[in-house]
Amino acid sequence: MINSIGICDGASHGEDTLIGSLTLDQLRVLVTIADTGSFSAAGRKLGRVQSAISQTVGTLEDVQGVLLFDRSGHRPSLTETGRVLVEQARLVLASAARFEGVAMGARSGLEPELVIAIDPLVPTAPFIESLSALSLTFPNLPVRFSTEGLGGSLRRLRSDPAAIGICLLLPSIPDDIAAYPLLRVGMQAVVASGHPLASLGRPATQTDLEPYVQLVLSDPVNPGSENFGLASARLWRFVDLGRRLDFLLGGFGWCRMPDHLVSGLIATGSLVALHIEHDPTPREGLTIYAAHQRSRTLGYAGRWLLDDLRRRLRS
């Protein structure tokens, strides 16, 4: 267990005390007094005599040069400084507990951190349950979760920051990536209700689409990378899906959007579905994968999350 913070000057009084420094034991005593309301109650909770509790508080006040308790009344009460420092003590103790939890997990084979990258077209809702279960199963595991631009998840997998990517893999799964299909996302060509294409009244041809701006989701790092489903001569490129939706609703152009983002807007009439002749977008939707580098073995938590996602999304 971590017992001290700060720098020791070489003289010590017991394993929990460092001269000129805070100890976590002192902070635990301070927080316990604040929680129980008295020195005697704190002593009972911590299994110590009241005099030991008083001595710990006195040492803490002497070392820090502040008065933590007003002792003028029948029962000592926290000073204003004491109230502020109690909250700081809670933060320090919580941080120390997380530190110990990560170290204990590492000793048992748990990875020190799990980094997850997710593509912008991926719906969040299906993954909430798995991510919530992950945090309950591994409460001390640091998790970094980021939404990437198009192509960003694959790039982060290959450059090593991300252990798992929840992503599209177009036009095919790369040889260096292990990928597991999770679900399909339906894509719908849409346009604002006031746009000229909205009143076309028939399936749109390539000739119909070419004069109008197509709002394209692009790779921010490599905008010249392979594109899919382009039909217009005028392209406006976006990295952020929400920004593209704003421009779509503003009537600046048309695009294909995930069903889960536009179905409600189509129902209210804000957007109109476009039917395109010989549309190359798969009718069954685009496949979302959980992916990782073949050369990188997932840690225990990464394997757990992968298995949980596959189990939940298959059912």
Protein backbone atom coordinates (compact mmCIF):
# COMPACT_ATOMS: atom_id res chain seq x y z
CA MET A 1 0.00 0.00 0.00
CA ILE A 2 1.18 3.52 -0.76
CA ASN A 3 1.81 5.30 2.52
CA SER A 4 3.49 8.58 1.65
CA ILE A 5 3.82 11.34 -0.89
CA GLY A 6 6.49 13.97 -1.23
CA ILE A 7 10.24 13.73 -0.70
CA CYS A 8 11.81 12.20 2.38
CA ASP A 9 14.77 14.04 3.94
CA GLY A 10 16.16 10.86 5.46
CA ALA A 11 14.64 11.01 8.95
CA SER A 12 11.46 9.04 9.56
CA HIS A 13 9.12 8.23 12.43
CA GLY A 14 7.47 4.93 11.54
CA GLU A 15 6.66 3.57 8.13
CA ASP A 16 3.80 6.01 7.49
CA THR A 17 5.55 9.27 8.39
CA LEU A 18 8.06 11.36 6.46
CA ILE A 19 9.62 14.49 7.92
CA GLY A 20 8.65 17.56 5.92
CA SER A 21 6.10 15.67 3.86
CA LEU A 22 2.48 14.57 3.83
CA THR A 23 1.54 10.98 4.41
CA LEU A 24 -1.56 9.26 3.10
CA ASP A 25 -2.20 8.03 6.63
CA GLN A 26 -2.52 11.63 7.81
CA LEU A 27 -4.91 12.40 4.99
CA ARG A 28 -7.00 9.30 5.78
CA VAL A 29 -7.27 10.46 9.38
CA LEU A 30 -8.31 13.96 8.31
CA VAL A 31 -10.99 12.67 5.94
CA THR A 32 -12.27 10.14 8.49
CA ILE A 33 -12.70 12.86 11.11
CA ALA A 34 -14.61 14.97 8.60
CA ASP A 35 -16.84 12.00 7.71
CA THR A 36 -17.51 10.80 11.28
CA GLY A 37 -17.75 14.20 12.96
CA SER A 38 -15.32 13.69 15.86
CA PHE A 39 -11.85 12.55 16.83
CA SER A 40 -13.21 9.73 18.98
CA ALA A 41 -15.51 8.39 16.23
CA ALA A 42 -12.63 8.55 13.75
CA GLY A 43 -10.47 6.62 16.20
CA ARG A 44 -13.09 3.89 16.53
CA LYS A 45 -13.45 3.61 12.76
CA LEU A 46 -9.68 3.45 12.22
CA GLY A 47 -9.03 1.23 15.25
CA ARG A 48 -6.92 3.78 17.12
CA VAL A 49 -7.11 5.57 20.43
CA GLN A 50 -8.27 9.17 20.39
CA SER A 51 -4.88 10.45 21.52
CA ALA A 52 -3.25 8.92 18.42
CA ILE A 53 -5.79 10.65 16.21
CA SER A 54 -5.15 13.98 17.93
CA GLN A 55 -1.39 13.53 17.58
CA THR A 56 -1.71 12.76 13.85
CA VAL A 57 -3.78 15.90 13.28
CA GLY A 58 -1.39 18.00 15.34
CA THR A 59 1.58 16.74 13.34
CA LEU A 60 -0.21 17.49 10.08
CA GLU A 61 -1.02 21.04 11.23
CA ASP A 62 2.56 21.62 12.38
CA VAL A 63 4.10 20.32 9.16
CA GLN A 64 1.78 22.33 6.91
CA GLY A 65 1.70 25.43 9.11
CA VAL A 66 -2.11 25.75 9.01
CA LEU A 67 -4.92 25.29 11.51
CA LEU A 68 -7.25 22.53 10.38
CA PHE A 69 -9.58 22.42 13.40
CA ASP A 70 -11.03 25.09 15.66
CA ARG A 71 -10.68 23.67 19.19
CA SER A 72 -12.37 26.54 21.06
CA GLY A 73 -15.71 24.76 21.35
CA HIS A 74 -16.90 21.57 23.01
CA ARG A 75 -15.97 19.59 19.91
CA PRO A 76 -13.26 20.51 17.38
CA SER A 77 -14.69 21.75 14.07
CA LEU A 78 -13.04 22.20 10.69
CA THR A 79 -11.75 25.66 9.93
CA GLU A 80 -12.37 27.17 6.50
CA THR A 81 -8.86 26.06 5.49
CA GLY A 82 -9.57 22.63 6.92
CA ARG A 83 -12.73 22.24 4.84
CA VAL A 84 -10.86 23.08 1.64
CA LEU A 85 -7.97 20.75 2.49
CA VAL A 86 -10.32 17.88 3.33
CA GLU A 87 -11.60 17.99 -0.25
CA GLN A 88 -8.02 18.08 -1.52
CA ALA A 89 -7.24 15.10 0.70
CA ARG A 90 -10.12 13.16 -0.84
CA LEU A 91 -8.71 13.80 -4.32
CA VAL A 92 -5.23 12.66 -3.26
CA LEU A 93 -6.56 9.48 -1.65
CA ALA A 94 -8.70 8.67 -4.69
CA SER A 95 -5.70 9.20 -6.96
CA ALA A 96 -3.56 6.95 -4.77
CA ALA A 97 -6.24 4.27 -4.86
CA ARG A 98 -6.31 4.43 -8.66
CA PHE A 99 -2.50 4.24 -8.72
CA GLU A 100 -2.56 1.10 -6.60
CA GLY A 101 -5.40 -0.35 -8.69
CA VAL A 102 -3.47 0.08 -11.95
CA ALA A 103 -0.34 -1.44 -10.39
CA MET A 104 -2.31 -4.38 -9.01
CA GLY A 105 -3.94 -4.93 -12.41
CA ALA A 106 -0.54 -4.89 -14.12
CA ARG A 107 0.74 -7.51 -11.67
CA SER A 108 -2.20 -9.75 -12.60
CA GLY A 109 -1.61 -9.36 -16.35
CA LEU A 110 -4.00 -6.48 -17.10
CA GLU A 111 -2.76 -3.93 -19.62
CA PRO A 112 -1.87 -0.56 -18.03
CA GLU A 113 -4.19 1.34 -20.40
CA LEU A 114 -6.76 0.55 -23.08
CA VAL A 115 -6.99 2.93 -26.04
CA ILE A 116 -10.06 2.68 -28.30
CA ALA A 117 -10.56 4.58 -31.56
CA ILE A 118 -13.96 4.85 -33.25
CA ASP A 119 -14.94 6.02 -36.75
CA PRO A 120 -17.41 8.90 -37.19
CA LEU A 121 -20.03 6.79 -38.99
CA VAL A 122 -20.26 4.29 -36.12
CA PRO A 123 -23.44 4.58 -34.01
CA THR A 124 -22.62 5.07 -30.33
CA ALA A 125 -25.69 3.44 -28.75
CA PRO A 126 -24.81 -0.22 -29.47
CA PHE A 127 -21.46 0.19 -27.68
CA ILE A 128 -22.65 1.95 -24.53
CA GLU A 129 -23.53 -1.28 -22.69
CA SER A 130 -20.18 -2.91 -23.43
CA LEU A 131 -18.21 0.18 -22.42
CA SER A 132 -20.25 0.48 -19.20
CA ALA A 133 -19.64 -3.19 -18.44
CA LEU A 134 -15.92 -2.70 -19.12
CA SER A 135 -15.71 0.10 -16.54
CA LEU A 136 -17.51 -2.05 -13.96
CA THR A 137 -15.36 -5.10 -14.61
CA PHE A 138 -12.08 -3.16 -14.63
CA PRO A 139 -12.80 -0.07 -12.49
CA ASN A 140 -9.15 0.96 -12.20
CA LEU A 141 -8.26 0.48 -15.85
CA PRO A 142 -7.43 3.80 -17.57
CA VAL A 143 -9.41 3.95 -20.82
CA ARG A 144 -8.82 6.49 -23.57
CA PHE A 145 -11.64 6.75 -26.08
CA SER A 146 -11.51 8.97 -29.14
CA THR A 147 -13.65 9.57 -32.20
CA GLU A 148 -11.44 9.79 -35.26
CA GLY A 149 -11.92 11.29 -38.69
CA LEU A 150 -12.51 8.95 -41.58
CA GLY A 151 -9.53 6.58 -41.78
CA GLY A 152 -8.24 7.73 -38.39
CA SER A 153 -9.03 4.55 -36.49
CA LEU A 154 -7.03 2.40 -38.91
CA ARG A 155 -4.17 4.90 -38.80
CA ARG A 156 -4.12 4.84 -34.98
CA LEU A 157 -4.15 1.04 -34.96
CA ARG A 158 -1.12 0.98 -37.22
CA SER A 159 0.81 3.68 -35.38
CA ASP A 160 0.19 1.82 -32.10
CA PRO A 161 -1.67 4.29 -29.82
CA ALA A 162 -4.97 2.38 -30.23
CA ALA A 163 -5.36 -1.25 -29.24
CA ILE A 164 -8.87 -1.59 -30.69
CA GLY A 165 -10.59 0.27 -33.52
CA ILE A 166 -14.36 0.29 -34.06
CA CYS A 167 -14.35 1.17 -37.71
CA LEU A 168 -15.18 0.77 -41.38
CA LEU A 169 -12.59 -1.03 -43.49
CA LEU A 170 -13.04 0.01 -47.11
CA PRO A 171 -12.72 -1.29 -49.72
CA SER A 172 -11.49 -4.45 -47.95
CA ILE A 173 -9.83 -5.65 -44.75
CA PRO A 174 -6.05 -4.97 -44.88
CA ASP A 175 -3.77 -7.97 -44.50
CA ASP A 176 -2.15 -6.60 -41.34
CA ILE A 177 -5.47 -6.11 -39.53
CA ALA A 178 -7.56 -8.70 -37.70
CA ALA A 179 -11.21 -7.66 -38.00
CA TYR A 180 -14.46 -9.00 -36.54
CA PRO A 181 -17.80 -7.86 -38.00
CA LEU A 182 -20.10 -6.38 -35.39
CA LEU A 183 -23.07 -4.77 -37.16
CA ARG A 184 -24.16 -3.02 -40.31
CA VAL A 185 -24.99 0.66 -40.63
CA GLY A 186 -27.57 1.59 -43.24
CA MET A 187 -26.71 4.59 -45.39
CA GLN A 188 -29.30 6.89 -46.96
CA ALA A 189 -28.77 9.57 -49.61
CA VAL A 190 -30.53 12.71 -48.36
CA VAL A 191 -31.00 16.36 -49.15
CA ALA A 192 -32.68 19.29 -47.39
CA SER A 193 -36.35 19.73 -48.18
CA GLY A 194 -35.72 23.08 -49.90
CA HIS A 195 -32.97 21.79 -52.19
CA PRO A 196 -33.82 21.40 -55.92
CA LEU A 197 -33.09 17.65 -55.78
CA ALA A 198 -35.80 17.22 -53.15
CA SER A 199 -38.52 17.88 -55.75
CA LEU A 200 -37.07 15.65 -58.45
CA GLY A 201 -39.93 13.14 -58.10
CA ARG A 202 -37.99 10.17 -59.53
CA PRO A 203 -34.72 8.29 -58.94
CA ALA A 204 -31.76 10.58 -59.47
CA THR A 205 -29.31 9.83 -62.25
CA GLN A 206 -25.63 10.71 -62.41
CA THR A 207 -26.58 13.60 -64.69
CA ASP A 208 -29.05 14.90 -62.08
CA LEU A 209 -26.47 14.81 -59.28
CA GLU A 210 -23.42 16.19 -61.05
CA PRO A 211 -24.33 19.93 -60.97
CA TYR A 212 -24.93 19.98 -57.22
CA VAL A 213 -22.49 20.02 -54.32
CA GLN A 214 -21.88 16.65 -52.71
CA LEU A 215 -20.93 16.89 -49.03
CA VAL A 216 -18.17 14.34 -48.61
CA LEU A 217 -16.71 12.89 -45.42
CA SER A 218 -12.94 12.75 -45.98
CA ASP A 219 -9.76 11.59 -44.33
CA PRO A 220 -8.29 14.74 -42.71
CA VAL A 221 -4.72 13.49 -43.03
CA ASN A 222 -4.96 12.14 -46.55
CA PRO A 223 -7.83 13.88 -48.39
CA GLY A 224 -6.60 12.41 -51.66
CA SER A 225 -7.12 8.84 -50.47
CA GLU A 226 -9.58 6.55 -52.20
CA ASN A 227 -13.16 7.84 -52.15
CA PHE A 228 -16.38 5.89 -52.46
CA GLY A 229 -19.78 6.83 -53.84
CA LEU A 230 -18.75 10.11 -55.47
CA ALA A 231 -21.33 11.31 -57.99
CA SER A 232 -20.95 15.10 -58.19
CA ALA A 233 -18.41 17.27 -59.91
CA ARG A 234 -18.42 19.69 -56.96
CA LEU A 235 -17.19 18.26 -53.66
CA TRP A 236 -17.16 19.93 -50.26
CA ARG A 237 -15.05 17.88 -47.86
CA PHE A 238 -15.74 17.49 -44.14
CA VAL A 239 -13.96 15.80 -41.27
CA ASP A 240 -16.72 16.20 -38.69
CA LEU A 241 -20.00 14.39 -39.24
CA GLY A 242 -21.97 16.90 -37.17
CA ARG A 243 -20.65 19.83 -39.21
CA ARG A 244 -21.59 18.05 -42.41
CA LEU A 245 -25.12 17.53 -41.07
CA ASP A 246 -25.37 21.27 -40.36
CA PHE A 247 -24.48 22.10 -43.97
CA LEU A 248 -26.82 19.40 -45.23
CA LEU A 249 -29.74 20.90 -43.28
CA GLY A 250 -28.69 24.33 -44.53
CA GLY A 251 -29.37 23.21 -48.10
CA PHE A 252 -25.80 23.46 -49.39
CA GLY A 253 -25.73 20.01 -50.97
CA TRP A 254 -26.59 16.34 -50.73
CA CYS A 255 -24.81 13.34 -49.21
CA ARG A 256 -25.20 9.87 -47.81
CA MET A 257 -25.73 9.76 -44.06
CA PRO A 258 -26.13 6.92 -41.53
CA ASP A 259 -29.76 5.93 -41.03
CA HIS A 260 -29.56 6.41 -37.26
CA LEU A 261 -28.73 10.11 -37.73
CA VAL A 262 -31.27 11.05 -40.40
CA SER A 263 -34.32 8.80 -39.99
CA GLY A 264 -35.94 11.22 -37.53
CA LEU A 265 -35.17 14.23 -39.73
CA ILE A 266 -36.71 12.46 -42.74
CA ALA A 267 -39.81 11.69 -40.66
CA THR A 268 -40.23 15.37 -39.73
CA GLY A 269 -39.66 16.57 -43.30
CA SER A 270 -36.41 18.41 -42.60
CA LEU A 271 -34.62 16.03 -44.96
CA VAL A 272 -35.83 14.18 -48.04
CA ALA A 273 -34.53 10.74 -49.01
CA LEU A 274 -32.95 10.55 -52.46
CA HIS A 275 -33.21 7.39 -54.53
CA ILE A 276 -30.22 7.07 -56.83
CA GLU A 277 -30.08 4.90 -59.92
CA HIS A 278 -27.36 2.26 -59.70
CA ASP A 279 -26.35 3.43 -56.25
CA PRO A 280 -23.06 1.67 -55.34
CA THR A 281 -23.79 1.80 -51.61
CA PRO A 282 -24.63 -1.73 -50.37
CA ARG A 283 -28.33 -2.06 -49.63
CA GLU A 284 -27.59 -4.04 -46.50
CA GLY A 285 -25.41 -1.18 -45.22
CA LEU A 286 -21.74 -0.78 -44.37
CA THR A 287 -20.06 -3.25 -42.04
CA ILE A 288 -18.66 -1.99 -38.76
CA TYR A 289 -15.72 -4.02 -37.44
CA ALA A 290 -13.84 -4.37 -34.21
CA ALA A 291 -10.24 -4.47 -35.35
CA HIS A 292 -6.68 -4.68 -34.09
CA GLN A 293 -3.22 -5.22 -35.51
CA ARG A 294 -2.45 -8.89 -36.18
CA SER A 295 1.04 -8.37 -34.82
CA ARG A 296 -0.20 -6.88 -31.55
CA THR A 297 -1.63 -9.24 -28.95
CA LEU A 298 -4.57 -7.72 -27.11
CA GLY A 299 -4.32 -7.49 -23.33
CA TYR A 300 -6.82 -9.09 -20.99
CA ALA A 301 -9.23 -6.11 -20.95
CA GLY A 302 -8.99 -5.68 -24.73
CA ARG A 303 -9.90 -9.33 -25.29
CA TRP A 304 -12.71 -9.02 -22.77
CA LEU A 305 -14.16 -5.97 -24.56
CA LEU A 306 -13.85 -7.63 -27.97
CA ASP A 307 -15.66 -10.75 -26.74
CA ASP A 308 -18.36 -8.69 -25.03
CA LEU A 309 -19.00 -6.57 -28.15
CA ARG A 310 -19.28 -9.64 -30.35
CA ARG A 311 -21.60 -11.37 -27.90
CA ARG A 312 -23.92 -8.39 -27.42
CA LEU A 313 -24.09 -7.34 -31.07
CA ARG A 314 -24.65 -10.87 -32.37
CA SER A 315 -27.67 -11.36 -30.09
